[in-house]
Structure formats: structure tokens, C-alpha cells
């Protein structure tokens, strides 16, 4: 079973990724490295979304794209959509 500290770090990473994705959705690229901001955050958004999907796979909340068995308690964000 993961330690409480590892769980907190995991949730901080999830929160950080979601904040950055939300910022890019609002056309705020100020916190992105210039190499990521040059394409209006497209590469960064895809990379961050991919990490969130990988986290869901590791947690067992996602087995195949678009078929999430459920969200963790207290998770107010909808599941990240799978690839087209």
C-alpha cells in the first residue's frame, strides 16, 4: 500500500497537471517553457493529458480509452477523454 506521502505527491502532480491544462484552455501560456508555448500549448496539453491518462491506468480507473470504470472518491473532474 502506498504511503500517505506518496499519495499526497501523486495528488499534487494530478492537481498541477490539471491546473496547467486549464490555463492553456484559457489561452494562458505564461508558465510554459517557450518551446511548449510556441504552438499555443498544443504539445504541452497533449503531454500533460497523456500523463493524466497514464495515472488513471496505473490507478486502475482506466482500462481502455473512453471506458473508465469510475472515478476516485472526491474527484470532481470528469475522466480525461481517450485518444480519437
mmCIF file of N, CA, C and O in Angstrom:
data_model
loop_
_atom_site.group_PDB
_atom_site.id
_atom_site.type_symbol
_atom_site.label_atom_id
_atom_site.label_comp_id
_atom_site.label_asym_id
_atom_site.label_seq_id
_atom_site.Cartn_x
_atom_site.Cartn_y
_atom_site.Cartn_z
ATOM 1 N N UNK A 1 0.850 -1.182 0.000
ATOM 2 C CA UNK A 1 0.000 0.000 0.000
ATOM 3 C C UNK A 1 0.894 1.243 0.000
ATOM 4 O O UNK A 1 1.841 1.324 0.771
ATOM 5 N N UNK A 2 0.592 2.214 -0.842
ATOM 6 C CA UNK A 2 1.440 3.419 -0.904
ATOM 7 C C UNK A 2 1.371 4.219 0.395
ATOM 8 O O UNK A 2 0.368 4.221 1.085
ATOM 9 N N UNK A 3 2.453 4.881 0.685
ATOM 10 C CA UNK A 3 2.481 5.716 1.881
ATOM 11 C C UNK A 3 1.629 6.963 1.672
ATOM 12 O O UNK A 3 1.318 7.344 0.542
ATOM 13 N N UNK A 4 1.273 7.595 2.781
ATOM 14 C CA UNK A 4 0.476 8.821 2.710
ATOM 15 C C UNK A 4 1.228 9.902 1.953
ATOM 16 O O UNK A 4 0.648 10.654 1.168
ATOM 17 N N UNK A 5 2.547 9.961 2.162
ATOM 18 C CA UNK A 5 3.360 10.973 1.481
ATOM 19 C C UNK A 5 3.354 10.745 -0.030
ATOM 20 O O UNK A 5 3.237 11.692 -0.804
ATOM 21 N N UNK A 6 3.452 9.495 -0.456
ATOM 22 C CA UNK A 6 3.412 9.190 -1.890
ATOM 23 C C UNK A 6 2.049 9.553 -2.469
ATOM 24 O O UNK A 6 1.954 10.106 -3.563
ATOM 25 N N UNK A 7 0.991 9.272 -1.726
ATOM 26 C CA UNK A 7 -0.358 9.616 -2.176
ATOM 27 C C UNK A 7 -0.540 11.118 -2.316
ATOM 28 O O UNK A 7 -1.175 11.583 -3.268
ATOM 29 N N UNK A 8 0.009 11.864 -1.386
ATOM 30 C CA UNK A 8 -0.080 13.321 -1.456
ATOM 31 C C UNK A 8 0.686 13.855 -2.660
ATOM 32 O O UNK A 8 0.213 14.758 -3.348
ATOM 33 N N UNK A 9 1.855 13.293 -2.906
ATOM 34 C CA UNK A 9 2.649 13.714 -4.068
ATOM 35 C C UNK A 9 1.904 13.401 -5.363
ATOM 36 O O UNK A 9 1.908 14.201 -6.295
ATOM 37 N N UNK A 10 1.283 12.230 -5.417
ATOM 38 C CA UNK A 10 0.509 11.815 -6.588
ATOM 39 C C UNK A 10 -0.614 12.824 -6.849
ATOM 40 O O UNK A 10 -0.821 13.258 -7.984
ATOM 41 N N UNK A 11 -1.337 13.201 -5.804
ATOM 42 C CA UNK A 11 -2.454 14.141 -5.962
ATOM 43 C C UNK A 11 -1.955 15.543 -6.303
ATOM 44 O O UNK A 11 -2.608 16.265 -7.051
ATOM 45 N N UNK A 12 -0.808 15.942 -5.771
ATOM 46 C CA UNK A 12 -0.233 17.249 -6.131
ATOM 47 C C UNK A 12 0.120 17.266 -7.610
ATOM 48 O O UNK A 12 -0.124 18.261 -8.299
ATOM 49 N N UNK A 13 0.680 16.172 -8.109
ATOM 50 C CA UNK A 13 1.005 16.092 -9.535
ATOM 51 C C UNK A 13 -0.261 16.179 -10.370
ATOM 52 O O UNK A 13 -0.331 16.934 -11.338
ATOM 53 N N UNK A 14 -1.306 15.430 -9.990
ATOM 54 C CA UNK A 14 -2.569 15.464 -10.725
ATOM 55 C C UNK A 14 -3.144 16.886 -10.741
ATOM 56 O O UNK A 14 -3.548 17.398 -11.771
ATOM 57 N N UNK A 15 -3.116 17.533 -9.597
ATOM 58 C CA UNK A 15 -3.642 18.899 -9.489
ATOM 59 C C UNK A 15 -2.834 19.863 -10.347
ATOM 60 O O UNK A 15 -3.396 20.714 -11.047
ATOM 61 N N UNK A 16 -1.514 19.745 -10.301
ATOM 62 C CA UNK A 16 -0.642 20.624 -11.086
ATOM 63 C C UNK A 16 -0.917 20.444 -12.568
ATOM 64 O O UNK A 16 -1.043 21.427 -13.303
ATOM 65 N N UNK A 17 -1.016 19.197 -13.028
ATOM 66 C CA UNK A 17 -1.291 18.934 -14.445
ATOM 67 C C UNK A 17 -2.630 19.533 -14.863
ATOM 68 O O UNK A 17 -2.743 20.182 -15.904
ATOM 69 N N UNK A 18 -3.650 19.326 -14.050
ATOM 70 C CA UNK A 18 -4.979 19.872 -14.392
ATOM 71 C C UNK A 18 -4.975 21.387 -14.427
ATOM 72 O O UNK A 18 -5.608 21.987 -15.290
ATOM 73 N N UNK A 19 -4.271 22.013 -13.481
ATOM 74 C CA UNK A 19 -4.196 23.487 -13.493
ATOM 75 C C UNK A 19 -3.546 23.972 -14.777
ATOM 76 O O UNK A 19 -4.003 24.939 -15.392
ATOM 77 N N UNK A 20 -2.455 23.333 -15.186
ATOM 78 C CA UNK A 20 -1.778 23.755 -16.421
ATOM 79 C C UNK A 20 -2.663 23.537 -17.638
ATOM 80 O O UNK A 20 -2.730 24.390 -18.524
ATOM 81 N N UNK A 21 -3.365 22.430 -17.695
ATOM 82 C CA UNK A 21 -4.282 22.173 -18.811
ATOM 83 C C UNK A 21 -5.384 23.222 -18.827
ATOM 84 O O UNK A 21 -5.729 23.764 -19.885
ATOM 85 N N UNK A 22 -5.946 23.538 -17.662
ATOM 86 C CA UNK A 22 -6.987 24.570 -17.572
ATOM 87 C C UNK A 22 -6.454 25.935 -18.007
ATOM 88 O O UNK A 22 -7.149 26.696 -18.682
ATOM 89 N N UNK A 23 -5.211 26.265 -17.608
ATOM 90 C CA UNK A 23 -4.617 27.537 -18.011
ATOM 91 C C UNK A 23 -4.458 27.613 -19.521
ATOM 92 O O UNK A 23 -4.752 28.631 -20.134
ATOM 93 N N UNK A 24 -3.997 26.531 -20.123
ATOM 94 C CA UNK A 24 -3.834 26.524 -21.581
ATOM 95 C C UNK A 24 -5.186 26.622 -22.283
ATOM 96 O O UNK A 24 -5.309 27.283 -23.309
ATOM 97 N N UNK A 25 -6.210 25.997 -21.713
ATOM 98 C CA UNK A 25 -7.550 26.090 -22.293
ATOM 99 C C UNK A 25 -8.058 27.534 -22.256
ATOM 100 O O UNK A 25 -8.848 27.944 -23.096
ATOM 101 N N UNK A 26 -7.565 28.303 -21.273
ATOM 102 C CA UNK A 26 -7.935 29.715 -21.149
ATOM 103 C C UNK A 26 -6.943 30.625 -21.869
ATOM 104 O O UNK A 26 -6.908 31.829 -21.629
ATOM 105 N N UNK A 27 -6.136 30.039 -22.758
ATOM 106 C CA UNK A 27 -5.138 30.779 -23.532
ATOM 107 C C UNK A 27 -4.074 31.452 -22.670
ATOM 108 O O UNK A 27 -3.543 32.498 -23.027
ATOM 109 N N UNK A 28 -3.764 30.869 -21.521
ATOM 110 C CA UNK A 28 -2.700 31.383 -20.656
ATOM 111 C C UNK A 28 -1.502 30.455 -20.788
ATOM 112 O O UNK A 28 -1.503 29.343 -20.280
ATOM 113 N N UNK A 29 -0.484 30.911 -21.506
ATOM 114 C CA UNK A 29 0.716 30.118 -21.736
ATOM 115 C C UNK A 29 1.910 30.692 -20.976
ATOM 116 O O UNK A 29 3.042 30.310 -21.225
ATOM 117 N N UNK A 30 1.649 31.589 -20.042
ATOM 118 C CA UNK A 30 2.718 32.309 -19.361
ATOM 119 C C UNK A 30 3.641 31.407 -18.547
ATOM 120 O O UNK A 30 4.800 31.746 -18.347
ATOM 121 N N UNK A 31 3.172 30.286 -18.081
ATOM 122 C CA UNK A 31 4.004 29.412 -17.252
ATOM 123 C C UNK A 31 4.647 28.280 -18.040
ATOM 124 O O UNK A 31 5.320 27.442 -17.466
ATOM 125 N N UNK A 32 4.428 28.244 -19.341
ATOM 126 C CA UNK A 32 5.020 27.191 -20.165
ATOM 127 C C UNK A 32 6.405 27.600 -20.643
ATOM 128 O O UNK A 32 6.649 28.770 -20.929
ATOM 129 N N UNK A 33 7.295 26.635 -20.787
ATOM 130 C CA UNK A 33 8.585 26.940 -21.416
ATOM 131 C C UNK A 33 8.324 27.432 -22.841
ATOM 132 O O UNK A 33 7.345 27.031 -23.475
ATOM 133 N N UNK A 34 9.170 28.284 -23.351
ATOM 134 C CA UNK A 34 8.945 28.857 -24.682
ATOM 135 C C UNK A 34 8.806 27.784 -25.758
ATOM 136 O O UNK A 34 8.048 27.941 -26.708
ATOM 137 N N UNK A 35 9.512 26.669 -25.609
ATOM 138 C CA UNK A 35 9.409 25.605 -26.612
ATOM 139 C C UNK A 35 8.015 24.981 -26.631
ATOM 140 O O UNK A 35 7.562 24.502 -27.671
ATOM 141 N N UNK A 36 7.303 24.983 -25.509
ATOM 142 C CA UNK A 36 5.936 24.471 -25.463
ATOM 143 C C UNK A 36 4.919 25.541 -25.831
ATOM 144 O O UNK A 36 3.883 25.250 -26.391
ATOM 145 N N UNK A 37 5.198 26.788 -25.510
ATOM 146 C CA UNK A 37 4.247 27.861 -25.759
ATOM 147 C C UNK A 37 4.190 28.269 -27.223
ATOM 148 O O UNK A 37 3.220 28.858 -27.675
ATOM 149 N N UNK A 38 5.224 27.949 -27.978
ATOM 150 C CA UNK A 38 5.297 28.408 -29.364
ATOM 151 C C UNK A 38 4.182 27.861 -30.244
ATOM 152 O O UNK A 38 3.832 28.462 -31.249
ATOM 153 N N UNK A 39 3.587 26.731 -29.877
ATOM 154 C CA UNK A 39 2.496 26.175 -30.683
ATOM 155 C C UNK A 39 1.155 26.327 -29.972
ATOM 156 O O UNK A 39 0.268 25.497 -30.110
ATOM 157 N N UNK A 40 1.018 27.381 -29.201
ATOM 158 C CA UNK A 40 -0.190 27.651 -28.406
ATOM 159 C C UNK A 40 -0.478 26.530 -27.413
ATOM 160 O O UNK A 40 -1.628 26.245 -27.106
ATOM 161 N N UNK A 41 0.572 25.888 -26.929
ATOM 162 C CA UNK A 41 0.430 24.882 -25.891
ATOM 163 C C UNK A 41 -0.085 23.533 -26.343
ATOM 164 O O UNK A 41 -0.371 22.676 -25.508
ATOM 165 N N UNK A 42 -0.182 23.317 -27.651
ATOM 166 C CA UNK A 42 -0.737 22.054 -28.146
ATOM 167 C C UNK A 42 0.084 20.852 -27.662
ATOM 168 O O UNK A 42 -0.475 19.879 -27.139
ATOM 169 N N UNK A 43 1.392 20.903 -27.826
ATOM 170 C CA UNK A 43 2.259 19.789 -27.417
ATOM 171 C C UNK A 43 2.188 19.606 -25.898
ATOM 172 O O UNK A 43 2.063 18.476 -25.408
ATOM 173 N N UNK A 44 2.247 20.687 -25.153
ATOM 174 C CA UNK A 44 2.190 20.599 -23.696
ATOM 175 C C UNK A 44 0.855 20.020 -23.241
ATOM 176 O O UNK A 44 0.810 19.151 -22.365
ATOM 177 N N UNK A 45 -0.226 20.489 -23.820
ATOM 178 C CA UNK A 45 -1.545 19.988 -23.444
ATOM 179 C C UNK A 45 -1.659 18.487 -23.707
ATOM 180 O O UNK A 45 -2.146 17.737 -22.862
ATOM 181 N N UNK A 46 -1.185 18.043 -24.858
ATOM 182 C CA UNK A 46 -1.222 16.611 -25.167
ATOM 183 C C UNK A 46 -0.334 15.829 -24.212
ATOM 184 O O UNK A 46 -0.713 14.751 -23.752
ATOM 185 N N UNK A 47 0.837 16.367 -23.896
ATOM 186 C CA UNK A 47 1.749 15.678 -22.987
ATOM 187 C C UNK A 47 1.142 15.576 -21.588
ATOM 188 O O UNK A 47 1.166 14.504 -20.963
ATOM 189 N N UNK A 48 0.591 16.671 -21.081
ATOM 190 C CA UNK A 48 0.012 16.658 -19.743
ATOM 191 C C UNK A 48 -1.208 15.747 -19.684
ATOM 192 O O UNK A 48 -1.412 15.027 -18.708
ATOM 193 N N UNK A 49 -2.034 15.759 -20.721
ATOM 194 C CA UNK A 49 -3.203 14.884 -20.772
ATOM 195 C C UNK A 49 -2.770 13.422 -20.813
ATOM 196 O O UNK A 49 -3.373 12.565 -20.155
ATOM 197 N N UNK A 50 -1.712 13.126 -21.546
ATOM 198 C CA UNK A 50 -1.201 11.760 -21.614
ATOM 199 C C UNK A 50 -0.744 11.277 -20.238
ATOM 200 O O UNK A 50 -1.006 10.136 -19.855
ATOM 201 N N UNK A 51 -0.100 12.151 -19.486
ATOM 202 C CA UNK A 51 0.335 11.781 -18.135
ATOM 203 C C UNK A 51 -0.878 11.511 -17.255
ATOM 204 O O UNK A 51 -0.906 10.530 -16.494
ATOM 205 N N UNK A 52 -1.917 12.339 -17.357
ATOM 206 C CA UNK A 52 -3.133 12.105 -16.560
ATOM 207 C C UNK A 52 -3.778 10.767 -16.927
ATOM 208 O O UNK A 52 -4.234 10.029 -16.050
ATOM 209 N N UNK A 53 -3.812 10.439 -18.215
ATOM 210 C CA UNK A 53 -4.369 9.156 -18.643
ATOM 211 C C UNK A 53 -3.525 8.016 -18.073
ATOM 212 O O UNK A 53 -4.058 7.023 -17.567
ATOM 213 N N UNK A 54 -2.204 8.153 -18.130
ATOM 214 C CA UNK A 54 -1.318 7.121 -17.583
ATOM 215 C C UNK A 54 -1.557 6.945 -16.082
ATOM 216 O O UNK A 54 -1.562 5.813 -15.576
ATOM 217 N N UNK A 55 -1.775 8.037 -15.386
ATOM 218 C CA UNK A 55 -2.057 7.956 -13.954
ATOM 219 C C UNK A 55 -3.341 7.172 -13.711
ATOM 220 O O UNK A 55 -3.407 6.345 -12.792
ATOM 221 N N UNK A 56 -4.370 7.409 -14.517
ATOM 222 C CA UNK A 56 -5.630 6.675 -14.377
ATOM 223 C C UNK A 56 -5.431 5.191 -14.658
ATOM 224 O O UNK A 56 -6.032 4.348 -13.991
ATOM 225 N N UNK A 57 -4.600 4.858 -15.627
ATOM 226 C CA UNK A 57 -4.321 3.447 -15.931
ATOM 227 C C UNK A 57 -3.639 2.794 -14.730
ATOM 228 O O UNK A 57 -4.014 1.696 -14.302
ATOM 229 N N UNK A 58 -2.640 3.457 -14.176
ATOM 230 C CA UNK A 58 -1.913 2.920 -13.024
ATOM 231 C C UNK A 58 -2.855 2.720 -11.840
ATOM 232 O O UNK A 58 -2.771 1.720 -11.118
ATOM 233 N N UNK A 59 -3.788 3.654 -11.653
ATOM 234 C CA UNK A 59 -4.738 3.573 -10.539
ATOM 235 C C UNK A 59 -5.817 2.514 -10.778
ATOM 236 O O UNK A 59 -6.557 2.175 -9.865
ATOM 237 N N UNK A 60 -5.932 2.043 -12.004
ATOM 238 C CA UNK A 60 -6.977 1.078 -12.322
ATOM 239 C C UNK A 60 -8.313 1.715 -12.633
ATOM 240 O O UNK A 60 -9.329 1.039 -12.722
ATOM 241 N N UNK A 61 -8.325 3.036 -12.796
ATOM 242 C CA UNK A 61 -9.567 3.746 -13.118
ATOM 243 C C UNK A 61 -9.810 3.771 -14.613
ATOM 244 O O UNK A 61 -10.861 4.185 -15.057
ATOM 245 N N UNK A 62 -8.866 3.349 -15.400
ATOM 246 C CA UNK A 62 -9.000 3.349 -16.859
ATOM 247 C C UNK A 62 -8.345 2.071 -17.359
ATOM 248 O O UNK A 62 -7.209 1.786 -17.036
ATOM 249 N N UNK A 63 -9.096 1.320 -18.141
ATOM 250 C CA UNK A 63 -8.527 0.110 -18.717
ATOM 251 C C UNK A 63 -8.354 0.255 -20.217
ATOM 252 O O UNK A 63 -7.401 -0.228 -20.778
ATOM 253 N N UNK A 64 -9.293 0.931 -20.850
ATOM 254 C CA UNK A 64 -9.176 1.236 -22.272
ATOM 255 C C UNK A 64 -9.662 2.664 -22.467
ATOM 256 O O UNK A 64 -10.488 3.146 -21.701
ATOM 257 N N UNK A 65 -9.170 3.350 -23.481
ATOM 258 C CA UNK A 65 -9.609 4.732 -23.697
ATOM 259 C C UNK A 65 -11.125 4.824 -23.787
ATOM 260 O O UNK A 65 -11.774 4.055 -24.500
ATOM 261 N N UNK A 66 -11.674 5.768 -23.016
ATOM 262 C CA UNK A 66 -13.110 6.009 -23.057
ATOM 263 C C UNK A 66 -13.936 5.040 -22.235
ATOM 264 O O UNK A 66 -15.145 5.140 -22.204
ATOM 265 N N UNK A 67 -13.298 4.092 -21.530
ATOM 266 C CA UNK A 67 -14.042 3.122 -20.737
ATOM 267 C C UNK A 67 -13.524 3.113 -19.303
ATOM 268 O O UNK A 67 -12.970 2.136 -18.836
ATOM 269 N N UNK A 68 -13.737 4.188 -18.618
ATOM 270 C CA UNK A 68 -13.266 4.316 -17.248
ATOM 271 C C UNK A 68 -14.261 3.622 -16.325
ATOM 272 O O UNK A 68 -15.443 3.893 -16.392
ATOM 273 N N UNK A 69 -13.792 2.725 -15.460
ATOM 274 C CA UNK A 69 -14.717 2.042 -14.555
ATOM 275 C C UNK A 69 -15.295 2.958 -13.487
ATOM 276 O O UNK A 69 -16.299 2.649 -12.901
ATOM 277 N N UNK A 70 -14.699 4.094 -13.225
ATOM 278 C CA UNK A 70 -15.209 5.014 -12.219
ATOM 279 C C UNK A 70 -14.107 5.947 -11.769
ATOM 280 O O UNK A 70 -12.949 5.724 -12.030
ATOM 281 N N UNK A 71 -14.517 7.001 -11.083
ATOM 282 C CA UNK A 71 -13.538 7.959 -10.596
ATOM 283 C C UNK A 71 -13.314 7.726 -9.118
ATOM 284 O O UNK A 71 -14.139 7.158 -8.422
ATOM 285 N N UNK A 72 -12.203 8.214 -8.666
ATOM 286 C CA UNK A 72 -11.877 8.110 -7.246
ATOM 287 C C UNK A 72 -12.814 9.001 -6.447
ATOM 288 O O UNK A 72 -13.296 10.025 -6.940
ATOM 289 N N UNK A 73 -13.104 8.615 -5.191
ATOM 290 C CA UNK A 73 -13.958 9.463 -4.351
ATOM 291 C C UNK A 73 -13.383 10.873 -4.241
ATOM 292 O O UNK A 73 -12.185 11.041 -4.074
ATOM 293 N N UNK A 74 -14.224 11.861 -4.371
ATOM 294 C CA UNK A 74 -13.789 13.244 -4.268
ATOM 295 C C UNK A 74 -13.209 13.816 -5.534
ATOM 296 O O UNK A 74 -12.816 14.969 -5.585
ATOM 297 N N UNK A 75 -13.143 13.052 -6.599
ATOM 298 C CA UNK A 75 -12.596 13.520 -7.876
ATOM 299 C C UNK A 75 -13.693 14.256 -8.625
ATOM 300 O O UNK A 75 -14.586 13.639 -9.170
ATOM 301 N N UNK A 76 -13.633 15.581 -8.652
ATOM 302 C CA UNK A 76 -14.690 16.377 -9.269
ATOM 303 C C UNK A 76 -14.495 16.574 -10.763
ATOM 304 O O UNK A 76 -15.394 17.032 -11.446
ATOM 305 N N UNK A 77 -13.316 16.244 -11.278
ATOM 306 C CA UNK A 77 -13.064 16.404 -12.706
ATOM 307 C C UNK A 77 -13.600 15.182 -13.462
ATOM 308 O O UNK A 77 -13.446 14.064 -12.998
ATOM 309 N N UNK A 78 -14.174 15.396 -14.623
ATOM 310 C CA UNK A 78 -14.598 14.248 -15.432
ATOM 311 C C UNK A 78 -13.363 13.510 -15.942
ATOM 312 O O UNK A 78 -12.282 14.070 -15.999
ATOM 313 N N UNK A 79 -13.523 12.239 -16.296
ATOM 314 C CA UNK A 79 -12.375 11.496 -16.820
ATOM 315 C C UNK A 79 -11.811 12.166 -18.057
ATOM 316 O O UNK A 79 -12.536 12.788 -18.831
ATOM 317 N N UNK A 80 -10.519 12.061 -18.251
ATOM 318 C CA UNK A 80 -9.855 12.602 -19.435
ATOM 319 C C UNK A 80 -10.259 11.738 -20.622
ATOM 320 O O UNK A 80 -10.169 10.523 -20.555
ATOM 321 N N UNK A 81 -10.708 12.347 -21.725
ATOM 322 C CA UNK A 81 -11.093 11.527 -22.864
ATOM 323 C C UNK A 81 -9.886 10.812 -23.472
ATOM 324 O O UNK A 81 -8.780 11.313 -23.433
ATOM 325 N N UNK A 82 -10.138 9.629 -23.997
ATOM 326 C CA UNK A 82 -9.080 8.858 -24.636
ATOM 327 C C UNK A 82 -8.767 9.416 -26.009
ATOM 328 O O UNK A 82 -9.417 10.346 -26.489
ATOM 329 N N UNK A 83 -7.772 8.839 -26.667
ATOM 330 C CA UNK A 83 -7.404 9.320 -27.999
ATOM 331 C C UNK A 83 -8.531 9.070 -28.997
ATOM 332 O O UNK A 83 -9.350 8.186 -28.786
ATOM 333 N N UNK A 84 -8.575 9.878 -30.066
ATOM 334 C CA UNK A 84 -9.661 9.717 -31.038
ATOM 335 C C UNK A 84 -9.583 8.394 -31.761
ATOM 336 O O UNK A 84 -8.636 7.730 -31.826
#
